[in-house]
Structure formats: structure tokens, C-alpha cells
PDB file of C-alpha atoms in Angstrom:
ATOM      1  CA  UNK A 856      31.507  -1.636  43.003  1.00  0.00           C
ATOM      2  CA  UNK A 857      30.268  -2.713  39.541  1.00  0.00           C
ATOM      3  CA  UNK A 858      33.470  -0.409  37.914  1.00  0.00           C
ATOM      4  CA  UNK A 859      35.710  -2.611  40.267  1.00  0.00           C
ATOM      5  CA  UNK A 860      34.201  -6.317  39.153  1.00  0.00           C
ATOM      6  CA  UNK A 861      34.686  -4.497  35.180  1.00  0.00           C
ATOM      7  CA  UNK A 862      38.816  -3.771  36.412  1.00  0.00           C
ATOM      8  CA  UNK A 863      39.105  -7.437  37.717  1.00  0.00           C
ATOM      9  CA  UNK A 864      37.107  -9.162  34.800  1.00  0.00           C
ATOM     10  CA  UNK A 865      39.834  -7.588  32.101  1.00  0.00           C
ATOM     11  CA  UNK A 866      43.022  -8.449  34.460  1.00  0.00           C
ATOM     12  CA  UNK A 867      41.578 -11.412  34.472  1.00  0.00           C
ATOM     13  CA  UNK A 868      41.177 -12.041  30.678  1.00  0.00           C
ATOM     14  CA  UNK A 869      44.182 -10.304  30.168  1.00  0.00           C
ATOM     15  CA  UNK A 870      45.877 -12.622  32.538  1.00  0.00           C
ATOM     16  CA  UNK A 871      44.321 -16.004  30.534  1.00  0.00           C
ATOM     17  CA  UNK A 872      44.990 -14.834  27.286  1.00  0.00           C
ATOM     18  CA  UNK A 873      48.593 -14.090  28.500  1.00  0.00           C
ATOM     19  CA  UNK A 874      48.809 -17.977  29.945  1.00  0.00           C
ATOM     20  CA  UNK A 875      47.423 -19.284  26.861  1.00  0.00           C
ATOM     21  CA  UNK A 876      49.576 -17.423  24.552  1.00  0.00           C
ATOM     22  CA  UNK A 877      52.796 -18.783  26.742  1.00  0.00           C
ATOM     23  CA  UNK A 878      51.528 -22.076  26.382  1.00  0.00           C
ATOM     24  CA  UNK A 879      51.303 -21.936  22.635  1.00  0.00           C
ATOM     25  CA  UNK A 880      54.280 -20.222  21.946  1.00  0.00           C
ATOM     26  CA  UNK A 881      54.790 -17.852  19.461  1.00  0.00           C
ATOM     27  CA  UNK A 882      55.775 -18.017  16.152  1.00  0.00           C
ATOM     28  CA  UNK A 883      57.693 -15.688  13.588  1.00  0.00           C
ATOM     29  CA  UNK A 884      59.707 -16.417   9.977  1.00  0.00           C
ATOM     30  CA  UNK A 885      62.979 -15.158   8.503  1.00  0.00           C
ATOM     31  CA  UNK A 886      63.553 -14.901   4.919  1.00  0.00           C
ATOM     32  CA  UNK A 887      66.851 -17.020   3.594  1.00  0.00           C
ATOM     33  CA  UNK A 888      68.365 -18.648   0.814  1.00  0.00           C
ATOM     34  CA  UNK A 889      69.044 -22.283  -0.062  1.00  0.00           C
ATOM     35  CA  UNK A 890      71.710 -23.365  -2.353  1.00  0.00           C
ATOM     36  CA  UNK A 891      69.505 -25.974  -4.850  1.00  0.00           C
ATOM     37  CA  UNK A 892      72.988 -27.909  -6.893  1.00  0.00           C
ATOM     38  CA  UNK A 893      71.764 -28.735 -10.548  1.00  0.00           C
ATOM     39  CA  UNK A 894      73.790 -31.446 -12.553  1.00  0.00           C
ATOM     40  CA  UNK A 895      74.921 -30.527 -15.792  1.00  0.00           C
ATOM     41  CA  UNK A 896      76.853 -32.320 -18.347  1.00  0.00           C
ATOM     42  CA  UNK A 897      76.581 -35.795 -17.407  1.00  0.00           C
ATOM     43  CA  UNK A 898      76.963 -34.722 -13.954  1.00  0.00           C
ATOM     44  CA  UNK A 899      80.541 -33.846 -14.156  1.00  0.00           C
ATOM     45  CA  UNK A 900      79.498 -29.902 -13.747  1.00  0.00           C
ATOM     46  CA  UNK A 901      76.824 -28.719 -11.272  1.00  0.00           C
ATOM     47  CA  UNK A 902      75.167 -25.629 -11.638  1.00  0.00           C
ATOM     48  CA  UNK A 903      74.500 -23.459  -7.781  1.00  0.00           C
ATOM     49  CA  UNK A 904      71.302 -21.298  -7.789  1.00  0.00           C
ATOM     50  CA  UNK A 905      70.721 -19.435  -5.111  1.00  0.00           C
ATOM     51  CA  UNK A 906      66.381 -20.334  -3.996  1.00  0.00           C
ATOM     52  CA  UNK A 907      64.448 -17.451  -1.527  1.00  0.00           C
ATOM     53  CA  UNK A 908      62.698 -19.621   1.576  1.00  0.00           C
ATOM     54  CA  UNK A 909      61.277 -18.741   4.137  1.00  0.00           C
ATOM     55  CA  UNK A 910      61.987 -20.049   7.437  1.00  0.00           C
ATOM     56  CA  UNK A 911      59.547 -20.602  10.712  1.00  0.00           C
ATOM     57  CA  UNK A 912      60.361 -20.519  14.314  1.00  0.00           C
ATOM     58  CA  UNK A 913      58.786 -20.723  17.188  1.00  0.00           C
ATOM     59  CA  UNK A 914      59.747 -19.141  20.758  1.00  0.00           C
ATOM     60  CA  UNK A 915      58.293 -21.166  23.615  1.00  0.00           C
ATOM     61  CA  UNK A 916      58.194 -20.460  27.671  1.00  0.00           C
ATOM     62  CA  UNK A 917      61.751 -21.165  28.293  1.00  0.00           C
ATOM     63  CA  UNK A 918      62.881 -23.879  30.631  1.00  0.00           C
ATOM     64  CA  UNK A 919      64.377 -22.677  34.022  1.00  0.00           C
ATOM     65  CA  UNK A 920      68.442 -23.528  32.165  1.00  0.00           C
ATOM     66  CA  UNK A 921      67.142 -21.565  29.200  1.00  0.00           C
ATOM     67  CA  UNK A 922      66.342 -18.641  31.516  1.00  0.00           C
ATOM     68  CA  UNK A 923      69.525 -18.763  32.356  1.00  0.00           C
ATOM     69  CA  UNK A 924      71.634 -19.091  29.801  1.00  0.00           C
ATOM     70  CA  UNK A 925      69.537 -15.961  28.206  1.00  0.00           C
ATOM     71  CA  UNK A 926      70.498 -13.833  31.910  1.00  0.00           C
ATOM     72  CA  UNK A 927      74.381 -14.669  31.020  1.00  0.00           C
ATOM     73  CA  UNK A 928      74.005 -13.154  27.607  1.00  0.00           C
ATOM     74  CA  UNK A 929      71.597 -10.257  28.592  1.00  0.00           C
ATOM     75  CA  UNK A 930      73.851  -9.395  31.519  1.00  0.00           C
ATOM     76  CA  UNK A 931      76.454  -8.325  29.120  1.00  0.00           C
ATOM     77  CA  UNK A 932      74.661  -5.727  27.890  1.00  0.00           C
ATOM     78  CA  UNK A 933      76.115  -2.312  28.979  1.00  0.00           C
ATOM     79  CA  UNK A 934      73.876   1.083  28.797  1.00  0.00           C
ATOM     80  CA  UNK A 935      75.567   4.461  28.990  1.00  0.00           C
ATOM     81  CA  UNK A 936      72.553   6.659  29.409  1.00  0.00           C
ATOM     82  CA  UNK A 937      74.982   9.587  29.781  1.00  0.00           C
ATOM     83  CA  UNK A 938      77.204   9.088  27.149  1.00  0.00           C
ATOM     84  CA  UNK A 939      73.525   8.032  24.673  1.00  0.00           C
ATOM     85  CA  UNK A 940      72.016  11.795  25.632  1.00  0.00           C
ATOM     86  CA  UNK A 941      75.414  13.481  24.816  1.00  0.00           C
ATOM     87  CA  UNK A 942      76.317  15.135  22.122  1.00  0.00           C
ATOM     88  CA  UNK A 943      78.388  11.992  21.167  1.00  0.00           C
ATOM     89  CA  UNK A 944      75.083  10.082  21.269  1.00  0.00           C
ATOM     90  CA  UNK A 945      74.672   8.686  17.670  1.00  0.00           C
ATOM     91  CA  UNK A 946      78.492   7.809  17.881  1.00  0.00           C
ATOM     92  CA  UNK A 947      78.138   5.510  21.519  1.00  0.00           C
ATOM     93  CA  UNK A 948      74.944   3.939  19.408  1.00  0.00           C
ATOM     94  CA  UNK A 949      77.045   2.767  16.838  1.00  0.00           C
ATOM     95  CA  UNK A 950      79.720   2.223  18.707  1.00  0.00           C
ATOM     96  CA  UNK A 951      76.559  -0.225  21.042  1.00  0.00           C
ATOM     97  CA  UNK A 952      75.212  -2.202  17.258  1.00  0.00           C
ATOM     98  CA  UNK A 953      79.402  -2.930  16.969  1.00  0.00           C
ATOM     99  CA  UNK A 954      79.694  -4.719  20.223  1.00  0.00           C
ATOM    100  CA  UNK A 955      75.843  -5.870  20.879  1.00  0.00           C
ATOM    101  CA  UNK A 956      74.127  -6.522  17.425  1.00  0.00           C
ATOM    102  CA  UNK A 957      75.736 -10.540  17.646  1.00  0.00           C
ATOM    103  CA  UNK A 958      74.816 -10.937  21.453  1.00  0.00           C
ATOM    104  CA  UNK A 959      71.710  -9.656  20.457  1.00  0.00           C
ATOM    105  CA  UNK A 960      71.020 -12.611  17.643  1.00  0.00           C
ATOM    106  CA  UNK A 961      72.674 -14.644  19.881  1.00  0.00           C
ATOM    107  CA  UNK A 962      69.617 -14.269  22.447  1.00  0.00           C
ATOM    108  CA  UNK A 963      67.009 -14.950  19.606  1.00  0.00           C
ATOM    109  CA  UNK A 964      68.720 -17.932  18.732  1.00  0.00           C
ATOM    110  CA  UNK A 965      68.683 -19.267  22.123  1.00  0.00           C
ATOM    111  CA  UNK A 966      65.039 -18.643  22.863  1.00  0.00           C
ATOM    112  CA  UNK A 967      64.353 -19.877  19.351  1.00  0.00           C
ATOM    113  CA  UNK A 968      66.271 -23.521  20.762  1.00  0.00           C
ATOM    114  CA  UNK A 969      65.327 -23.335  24.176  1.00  0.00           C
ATOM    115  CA  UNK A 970      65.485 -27.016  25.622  1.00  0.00           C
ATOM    116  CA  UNK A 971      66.929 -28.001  22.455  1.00  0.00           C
ATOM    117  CA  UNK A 972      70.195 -26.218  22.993  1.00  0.00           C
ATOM    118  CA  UNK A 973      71.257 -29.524  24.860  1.00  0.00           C
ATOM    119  CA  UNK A 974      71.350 -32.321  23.145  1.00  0.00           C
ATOM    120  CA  UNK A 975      71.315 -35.969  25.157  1.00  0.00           C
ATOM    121  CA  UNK A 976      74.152 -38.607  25.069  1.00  0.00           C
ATOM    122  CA  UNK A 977      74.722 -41.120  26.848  1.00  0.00           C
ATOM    123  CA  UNK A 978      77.183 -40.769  29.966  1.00  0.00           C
ATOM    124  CA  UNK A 979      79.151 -43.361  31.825  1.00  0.00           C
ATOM    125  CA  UNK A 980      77.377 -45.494  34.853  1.00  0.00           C
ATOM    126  CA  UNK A 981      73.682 -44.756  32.883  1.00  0.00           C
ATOM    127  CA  UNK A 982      73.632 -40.957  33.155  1.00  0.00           C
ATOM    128  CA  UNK A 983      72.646 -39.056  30.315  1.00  0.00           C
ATOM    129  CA  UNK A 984      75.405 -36.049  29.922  1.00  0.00           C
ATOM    130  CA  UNK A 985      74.525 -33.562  27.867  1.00  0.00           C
ATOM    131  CA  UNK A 986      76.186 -31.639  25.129  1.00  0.00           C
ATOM    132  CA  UNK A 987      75.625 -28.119  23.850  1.00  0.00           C
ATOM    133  CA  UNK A 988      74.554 -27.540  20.332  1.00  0.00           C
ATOM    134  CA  UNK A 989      77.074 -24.519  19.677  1.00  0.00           C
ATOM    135  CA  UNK A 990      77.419 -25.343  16.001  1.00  0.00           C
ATOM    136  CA  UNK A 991      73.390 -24.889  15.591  1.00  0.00           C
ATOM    137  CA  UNK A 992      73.317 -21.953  17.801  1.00  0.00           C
ATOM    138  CA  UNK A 993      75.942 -19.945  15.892  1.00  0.00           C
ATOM    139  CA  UNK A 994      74.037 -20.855  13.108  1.00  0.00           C
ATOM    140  CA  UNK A 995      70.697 -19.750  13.758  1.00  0.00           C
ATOM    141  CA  UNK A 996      73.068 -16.467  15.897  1.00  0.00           C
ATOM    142  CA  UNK A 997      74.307 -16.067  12.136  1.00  0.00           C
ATOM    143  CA  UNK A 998      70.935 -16.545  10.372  1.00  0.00           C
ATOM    144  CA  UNK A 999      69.311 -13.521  12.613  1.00  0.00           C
ATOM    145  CA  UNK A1000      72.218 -11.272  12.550  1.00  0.00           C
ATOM    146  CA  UNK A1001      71.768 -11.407   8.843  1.00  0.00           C
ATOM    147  CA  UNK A1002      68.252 -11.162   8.089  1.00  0.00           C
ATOM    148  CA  UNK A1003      66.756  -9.345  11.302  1.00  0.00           C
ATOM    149  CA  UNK A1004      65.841  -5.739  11.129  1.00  0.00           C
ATOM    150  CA  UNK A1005      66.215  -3.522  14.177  1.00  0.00           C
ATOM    151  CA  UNK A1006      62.345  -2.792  14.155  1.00  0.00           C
ATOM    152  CA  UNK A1007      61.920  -6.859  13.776  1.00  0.00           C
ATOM    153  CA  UNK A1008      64.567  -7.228  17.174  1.00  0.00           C
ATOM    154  CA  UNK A1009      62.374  -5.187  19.130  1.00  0.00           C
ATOM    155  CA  UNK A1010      59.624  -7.099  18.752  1.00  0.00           C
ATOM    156  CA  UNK A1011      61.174 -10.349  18.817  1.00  0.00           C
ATOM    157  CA  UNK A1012      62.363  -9.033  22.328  1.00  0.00           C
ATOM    158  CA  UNK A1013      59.294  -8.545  23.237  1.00  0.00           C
ATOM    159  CA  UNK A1014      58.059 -11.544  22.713  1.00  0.00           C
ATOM    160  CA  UNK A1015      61.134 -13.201  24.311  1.00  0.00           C
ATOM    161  CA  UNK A1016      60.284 -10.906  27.686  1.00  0.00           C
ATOM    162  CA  UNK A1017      56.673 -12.368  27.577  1.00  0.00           C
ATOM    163  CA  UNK A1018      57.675 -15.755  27.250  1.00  0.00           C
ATOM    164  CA  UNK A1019      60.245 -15.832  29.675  1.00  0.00           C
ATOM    165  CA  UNK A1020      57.224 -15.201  32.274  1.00  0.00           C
ATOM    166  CA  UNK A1021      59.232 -13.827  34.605  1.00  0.00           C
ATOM    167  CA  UNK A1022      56.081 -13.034  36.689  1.00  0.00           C
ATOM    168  CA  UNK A1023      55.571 -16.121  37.655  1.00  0.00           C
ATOM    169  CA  UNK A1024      59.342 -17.040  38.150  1.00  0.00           C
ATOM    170  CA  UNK A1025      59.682 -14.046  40.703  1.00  0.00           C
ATOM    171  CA  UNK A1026      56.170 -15.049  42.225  1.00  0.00           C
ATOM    172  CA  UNK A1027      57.568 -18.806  42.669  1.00  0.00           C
ATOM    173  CA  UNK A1028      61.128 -16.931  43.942  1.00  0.00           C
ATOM    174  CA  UNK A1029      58.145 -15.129  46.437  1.00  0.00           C
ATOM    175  CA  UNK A1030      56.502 -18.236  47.823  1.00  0.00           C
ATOM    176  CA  UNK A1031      59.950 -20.181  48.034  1.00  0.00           C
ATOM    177  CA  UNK A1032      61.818 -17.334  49.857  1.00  0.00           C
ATOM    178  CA  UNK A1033      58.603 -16.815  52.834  1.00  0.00           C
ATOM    179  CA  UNK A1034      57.577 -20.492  53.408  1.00  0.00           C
ATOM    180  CA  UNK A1035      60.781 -21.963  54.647  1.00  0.00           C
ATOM    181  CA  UNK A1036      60.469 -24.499  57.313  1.00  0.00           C
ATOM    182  CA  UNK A1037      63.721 -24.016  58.913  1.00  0.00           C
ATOM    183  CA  UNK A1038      63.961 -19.919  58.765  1.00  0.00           C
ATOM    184  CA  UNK A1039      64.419 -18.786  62.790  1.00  0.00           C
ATOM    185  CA  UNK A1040      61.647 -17.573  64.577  1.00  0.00           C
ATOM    186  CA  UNK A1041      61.973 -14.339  66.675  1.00  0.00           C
ATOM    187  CA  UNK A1042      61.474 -15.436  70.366  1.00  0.00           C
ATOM    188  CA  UNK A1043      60.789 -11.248  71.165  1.00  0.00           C
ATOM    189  CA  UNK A1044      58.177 -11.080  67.790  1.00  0.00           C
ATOM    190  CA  UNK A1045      55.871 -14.039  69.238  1.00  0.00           C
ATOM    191  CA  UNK A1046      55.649 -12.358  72.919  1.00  0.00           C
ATOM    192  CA  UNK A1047      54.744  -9.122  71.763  1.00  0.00           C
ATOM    193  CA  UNK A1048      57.920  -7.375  73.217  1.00  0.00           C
TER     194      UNK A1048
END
């Protein structure tokens, strides 16, 4: 009995440190360059040095579109466990970094924007339309592809899995699909026949 209340007392810390580090987000940096223009002579001439930065981001829980614009990307994503544990298997992995290494930055960068992906206007009739931020995405899609190692991606998808919280999408999904009010009642179920 007292092994059992141990067991639920860690699920259960496990399970709050888990919500609080969803809530918080999680953060990670990328090393970069900035282009820093000195004027020289008078201004006519400028000088281009090349400055090391660092750059932060954070990945937050995703919003329910963000979820799913990260399932259209990671739906593309096409194992060959065969073909990997042949004896062609270092050749079908590099043939995998040629055709998934972008989609792969591509699905940092998007948890990296998350609501921010969309960006407000102003529609007709008072709506608000709103307009995808493809030049910032390719951006930070071109940013990652550059400067993230494959060690880095794994963790980064990692994190991206946790903060998805796909737990408690698929227990929502649970309570949705079981507690409709209109779902048909078996006449045969409630008389025991």
C-alpha cells in the first residue's frame, strides 16, 4: 500500500512539473551573424563586418492551428524501415537529410512562431482576416537549417513533442468523442437483451 501512494506521489510530480514546464515554455539559442555597415570616407564607402550573436527562442504549447499546421509538415515524413536496415542503409539516410533536413527546420520554425505565424489585418464588414507570415517563416526555416546540428534537432524535437501536449489533446478528443448528447442509444443494450 505505502509502495503504491510512493508510485502515485512521483506521477503526480512528474505530471506538475510537466504542466508547469508547458506553461513556461521552453527556451533554446542559435548562434548567427549580423552584418554591422561602418561608414568610411565621408560616408561615400561603407565597410561590412560580419558580428557573431546569439539568438533566443522560445517554443510554447502550441495553439490548436499550430498543431496543425506542424501535422501537415510532419505527415510528409516518409520512413523506409526496410530499405534503412539494408545494406543500402547509409545511402536511403542520405538520400532522407536530402529530402527532409528543410521540412525538418521548417517544423522548428513553426513551433518557434506558433500563434505568431498569422498575422492580423483588417478584413472587409469588421472581420479580422489573417495573413501568413511566410517571409518570417522561411527565414527562421533558413536560420535552423543553417546553424542546427542533428544532435541539437533531436532535442529540439523533443521538446516540440512535449509541448505539443498531445496527452491532453487526445484526452479532450476522449471526453468529446463519449459525451455526445445526440449519439443513439441501443434500445436492446438498456433491456438487457
Amino acid at each position: 500500500m505505502k509502495e503504491e501512494n510512493e508510485n502515485i506521489t512521483k506521477l503526480e510530480q512528474e505530471r506538475d512539473q510537466l504542466n508547469e514546464m508547458v506553461n513556461k515554455g521552453i527556451g533554446f539559442e542559435v548562434k548567427d551573424f549580423d552584418v554591422i555597415e561602418k561608414p568610411m570616407f565621408f560616408g561615400l564607402v561603407k565597410k561590412r563586418k560580419l558580428v557573431p550573436v546569439v539568438r533566443k527562442f522560445k517554443i510554447e504549447e502550441p495553439t490548436l492551428g499550430t498543431l496543425d499546421r506542424l501535422s501537415c509538415e510532419w505527415i510528409e515524413f516518409a520512413l523506409d524501415e526496410e530499405r534503412l536496415q539494408s545494406d543500402d542503409g547509409m545511402k536511403e539516410a542520405r538520400t532522407m537529410v536530402n529530402h527532409h533536413a528543410k521540412r525538418c527546420a521548417k517544423v522548428i520554425a513553426l513551433a518557434v512562431l506558433g500563434e505568431d505565424y498569422l498575422i492580423p489585418t483588417p478584413g472587409r464588414n469588421g472581420f479580422v482576416k489573417y495573413v501568413e507570415d511566410s517571409k518570417r517563416l522561411d527565414k527562421l526555416t533558413s536560420l535552423f537549417a543553417r546553424n542546427i546540428k542533428p544532435s541539437k534537432l533531436y532535442q529540439l524535437y523533443t521538446l516540440v513533442n512535449l509541448m505539443c501536449n498531445l496527452g491532453d489533446f487526445l484526452n479532450s478528443i476522449r471526453l468529446m468523442s463519449t459525451d455526445r448528447t445526440s449519439m443513439p442509444v441501443r434500445i436492446e443494450e438498456n433491456n438487457g437483451v
